[in-house]
Coordinates of C-alpha atoms in Angstrom, one line a residue:
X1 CA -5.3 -22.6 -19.7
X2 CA -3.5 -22.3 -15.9
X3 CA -0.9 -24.3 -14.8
X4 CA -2.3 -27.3 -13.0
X5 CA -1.1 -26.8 -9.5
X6 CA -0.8 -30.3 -8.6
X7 CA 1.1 -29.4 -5.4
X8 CA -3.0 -28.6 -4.3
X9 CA -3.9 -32.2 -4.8
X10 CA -0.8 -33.9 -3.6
X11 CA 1.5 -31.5 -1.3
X12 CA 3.6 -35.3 -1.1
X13 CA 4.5 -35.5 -4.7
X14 CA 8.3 -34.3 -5.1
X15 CA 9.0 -35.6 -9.2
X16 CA 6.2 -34.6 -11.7
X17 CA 6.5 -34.9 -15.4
X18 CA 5.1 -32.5 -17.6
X19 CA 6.0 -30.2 -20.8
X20 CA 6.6 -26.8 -21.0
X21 CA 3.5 -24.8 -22.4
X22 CA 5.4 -21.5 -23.0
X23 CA 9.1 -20.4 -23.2
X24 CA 10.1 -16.2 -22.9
X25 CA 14.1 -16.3 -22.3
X26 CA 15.2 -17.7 -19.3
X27 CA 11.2 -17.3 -18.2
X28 CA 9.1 -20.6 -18.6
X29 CA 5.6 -21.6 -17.7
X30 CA 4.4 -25.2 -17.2
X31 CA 1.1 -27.2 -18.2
X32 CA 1.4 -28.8 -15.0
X33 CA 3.3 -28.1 -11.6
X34 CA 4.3 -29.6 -8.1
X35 CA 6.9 -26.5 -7.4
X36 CA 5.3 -23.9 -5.4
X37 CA 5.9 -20.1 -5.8
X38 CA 6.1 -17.8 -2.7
X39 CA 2.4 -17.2 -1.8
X40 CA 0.2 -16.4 1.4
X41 CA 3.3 -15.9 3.0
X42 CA 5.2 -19.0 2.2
X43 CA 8.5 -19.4 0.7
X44 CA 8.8 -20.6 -2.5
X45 CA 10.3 -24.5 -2.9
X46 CA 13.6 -25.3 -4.4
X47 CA 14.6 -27.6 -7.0
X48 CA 14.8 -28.6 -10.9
X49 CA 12.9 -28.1 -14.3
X50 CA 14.5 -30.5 -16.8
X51 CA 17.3 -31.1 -14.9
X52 CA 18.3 -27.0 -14.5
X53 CA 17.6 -25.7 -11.3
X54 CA 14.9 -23.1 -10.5
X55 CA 16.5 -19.7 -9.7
X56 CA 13.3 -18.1 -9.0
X57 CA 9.3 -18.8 -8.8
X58 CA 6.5 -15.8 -9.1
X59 CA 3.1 -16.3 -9.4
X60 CA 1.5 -14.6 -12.8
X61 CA -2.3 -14.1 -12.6
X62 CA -3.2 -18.0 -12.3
X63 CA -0.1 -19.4 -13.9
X64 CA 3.5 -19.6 -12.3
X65 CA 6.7 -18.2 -13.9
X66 CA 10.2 -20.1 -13.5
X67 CA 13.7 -18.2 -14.0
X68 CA 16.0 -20.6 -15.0
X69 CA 19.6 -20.0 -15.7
X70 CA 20.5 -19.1 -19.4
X71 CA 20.7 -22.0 -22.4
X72 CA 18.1 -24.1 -20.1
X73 CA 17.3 -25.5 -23.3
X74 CA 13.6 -26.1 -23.2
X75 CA 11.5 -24.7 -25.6
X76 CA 7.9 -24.2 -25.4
X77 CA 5.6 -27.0 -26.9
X78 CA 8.4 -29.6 -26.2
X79 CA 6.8 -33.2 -27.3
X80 CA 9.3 -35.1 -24.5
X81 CA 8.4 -34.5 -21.3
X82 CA 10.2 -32.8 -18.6
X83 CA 10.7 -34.0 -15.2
X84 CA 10.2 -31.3 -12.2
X85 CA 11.9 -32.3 -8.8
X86 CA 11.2 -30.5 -5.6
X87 CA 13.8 -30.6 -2.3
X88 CA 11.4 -32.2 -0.4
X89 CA 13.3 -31.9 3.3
X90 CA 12.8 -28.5 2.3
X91 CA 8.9 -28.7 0.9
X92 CA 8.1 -30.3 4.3
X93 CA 9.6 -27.8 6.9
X94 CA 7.6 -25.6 4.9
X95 CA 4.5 -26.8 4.8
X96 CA 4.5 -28.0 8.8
X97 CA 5.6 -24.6 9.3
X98 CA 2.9 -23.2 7.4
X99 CA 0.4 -25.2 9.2
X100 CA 1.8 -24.1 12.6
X101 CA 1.5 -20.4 11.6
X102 CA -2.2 -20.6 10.6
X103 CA -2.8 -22.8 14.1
X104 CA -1.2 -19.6 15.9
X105 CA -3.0 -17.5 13.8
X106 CA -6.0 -18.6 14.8
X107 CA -5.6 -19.0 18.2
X108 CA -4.2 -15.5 18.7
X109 CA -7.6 -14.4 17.0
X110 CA -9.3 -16.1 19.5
X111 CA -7.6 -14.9 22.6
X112 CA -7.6 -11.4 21.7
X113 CA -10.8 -10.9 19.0
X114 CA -10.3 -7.3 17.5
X115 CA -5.8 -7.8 17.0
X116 CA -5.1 -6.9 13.9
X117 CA -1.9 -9.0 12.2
X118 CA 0.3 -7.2 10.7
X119 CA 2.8 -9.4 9.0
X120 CA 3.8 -12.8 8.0
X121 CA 6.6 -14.8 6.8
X122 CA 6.9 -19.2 6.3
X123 CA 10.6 -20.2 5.9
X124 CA 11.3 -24.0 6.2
X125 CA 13.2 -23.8 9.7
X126 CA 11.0 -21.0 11.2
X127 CA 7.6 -19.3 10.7
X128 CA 6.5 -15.5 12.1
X129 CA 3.7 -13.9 12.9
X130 CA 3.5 -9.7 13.8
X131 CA 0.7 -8.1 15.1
X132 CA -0.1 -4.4 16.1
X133 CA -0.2 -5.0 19.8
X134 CA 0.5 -3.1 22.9
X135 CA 2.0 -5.2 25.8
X136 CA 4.2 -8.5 25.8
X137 CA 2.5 -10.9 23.7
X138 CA 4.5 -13.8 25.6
X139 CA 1.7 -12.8 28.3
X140 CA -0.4 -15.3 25.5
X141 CA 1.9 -18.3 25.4
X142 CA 1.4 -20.9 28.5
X143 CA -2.6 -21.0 26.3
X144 CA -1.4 -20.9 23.2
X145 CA 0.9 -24.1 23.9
X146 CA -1.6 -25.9 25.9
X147 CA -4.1 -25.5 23.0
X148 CA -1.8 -26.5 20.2
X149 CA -0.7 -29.3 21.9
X150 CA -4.3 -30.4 22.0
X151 CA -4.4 -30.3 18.4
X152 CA -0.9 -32.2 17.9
X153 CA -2.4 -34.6 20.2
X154 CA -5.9 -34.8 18.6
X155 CA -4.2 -35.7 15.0
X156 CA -7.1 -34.1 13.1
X157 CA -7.4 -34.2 9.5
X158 CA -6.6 -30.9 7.6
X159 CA -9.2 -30.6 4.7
X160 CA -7.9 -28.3 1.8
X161 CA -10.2 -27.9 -1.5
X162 CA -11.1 -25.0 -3.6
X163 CA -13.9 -22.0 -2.1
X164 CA -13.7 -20.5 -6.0
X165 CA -12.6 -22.8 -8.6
X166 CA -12.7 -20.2 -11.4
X167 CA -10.4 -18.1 -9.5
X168 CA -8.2 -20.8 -7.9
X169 CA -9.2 -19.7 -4.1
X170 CA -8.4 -22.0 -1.7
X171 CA -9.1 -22.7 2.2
X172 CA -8.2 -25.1 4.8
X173 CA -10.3 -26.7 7.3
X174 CA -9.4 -28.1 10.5
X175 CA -13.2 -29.8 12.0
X176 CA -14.3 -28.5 15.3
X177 CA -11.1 -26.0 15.0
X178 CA -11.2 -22.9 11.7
X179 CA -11.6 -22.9 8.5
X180 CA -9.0 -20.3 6.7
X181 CA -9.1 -19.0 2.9
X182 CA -5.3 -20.1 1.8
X183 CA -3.4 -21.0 -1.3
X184 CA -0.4 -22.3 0.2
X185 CA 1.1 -26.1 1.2
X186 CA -0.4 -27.9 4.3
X187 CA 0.6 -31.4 6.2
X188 CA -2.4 -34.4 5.7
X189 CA -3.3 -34.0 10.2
X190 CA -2.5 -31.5 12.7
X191 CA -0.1 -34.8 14.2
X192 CA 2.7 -33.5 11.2
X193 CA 3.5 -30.7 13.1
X194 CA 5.3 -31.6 16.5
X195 CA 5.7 -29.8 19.4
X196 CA 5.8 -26.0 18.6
X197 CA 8.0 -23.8 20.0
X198 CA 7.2 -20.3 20.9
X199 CA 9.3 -16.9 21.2
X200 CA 8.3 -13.5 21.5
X201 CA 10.2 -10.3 20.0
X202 CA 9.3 -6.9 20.0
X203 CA 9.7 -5.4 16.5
X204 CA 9.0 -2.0 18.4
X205 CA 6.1 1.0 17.7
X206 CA 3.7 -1.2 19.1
X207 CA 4.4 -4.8 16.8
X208 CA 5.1 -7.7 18.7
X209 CA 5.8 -10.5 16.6
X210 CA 5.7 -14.5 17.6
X211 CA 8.1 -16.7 16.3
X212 CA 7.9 -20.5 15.9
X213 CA 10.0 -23.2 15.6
X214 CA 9.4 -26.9 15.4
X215 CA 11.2 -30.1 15.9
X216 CA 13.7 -31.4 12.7
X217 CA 11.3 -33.9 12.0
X218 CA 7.6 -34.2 12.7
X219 CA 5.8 -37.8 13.5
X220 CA 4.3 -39.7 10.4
X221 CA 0.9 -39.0 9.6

């Protein structure tokens, strides 16, 4: 059976207790999980299995693989339950930077149907976006603020759920706004996200890449 991803049903939970289902080294696999491995572009979160902390996160098919440091101690099948902690300051610059990406995304799309993105990357201070484009993309930004500020401003609900089940697929949906196929962490409204701060940089041989930064701390949902 996969690891429960309960981070899908509740991007807000930061301690989770579980058990480990299998054990290979300093390799483990949970039967449930709220830590998130680097997917769709997003960084993975940070934090502690059992009191040892996570050195790294991979996706494996459906599951997720932790790296803990040597003599972690948990074995696989453990009857006493193991507490997972997230950094949550970090959990929720990534998330509201994730959010803020996809909003870009989209609205880039719509602007210029055809541009073709190129890259990707969702850190918790800063999100990126390249695309194959000829010409200053800042040439798109007094629009693109106007129309995320409408969305800020709007506070709309952001609707995750599965599109395949049996495959764990996921998309988000933003009414009267996109709908996007996407495994990764989102906010519960469009409000979460804050202003959004825009900079162009030209990565050179035709990429010009957006960056985008938000405010420390976005309003309550």
């Amino acid at each position: 059976m996969a690891t429960d991803k309960i981070f899908w049903k509740d991007s807000y939970l930061t301690r989770l207790d579980t058990t480990v289902a299998a054990e290979d080294g300093d390799d483990i696999r949970l039967d449930a999980t709220i830590f998130f491995a680097f997917s769709c572009g997003q960084e993975s979160d940070a934090g502690t299995i059992g009191g040892c902390p996570v050195l790294a996160a991979s996706k494996a098919g459906l599951d997720i693989v932790y790296r803990l440091a040597p003599r972690h101690g948990l074995s696989a099948g453990d009857a006493v339950a193991v507490a997972v902690q997230i950094d949550w300051d970090r959990r929720y610059g990534l998330m509201r930077h994730h959010f803020a990406a996809e909003m870009v995304l989209q609205l880039v799309y719509r602007l210029e149907p055809g541009i073709e993105k190129v890259g990707a990357h969702i850190a918790p201070a800063k999100a990126r976006i390249d695309f194959a484009r000829a010409g200053n993309i800042a040439d798109l930004f007094e629009r693109l603020n106007a129309e995320t500020d409408a969305l800020v401003a709007a506070a709309k609900p952001i609707v995750t759920a599965f599109s395949d089940e049996a495959n764990q697929r996921r998309y988000w949906e933003v009414e009267g706004f996109s709908r996007m196929g996407c495994g990764g962490t989102h906010p519960r409204t469009t409000r979460e996200i804050g202003p959004l701060h825009l900079k162009r940089r030209n990565q050179g041989k035709g990429v010009e890449r957006i960056e985008i930064t938000l405010d420390a701390a976005g309003p309550s949902a």
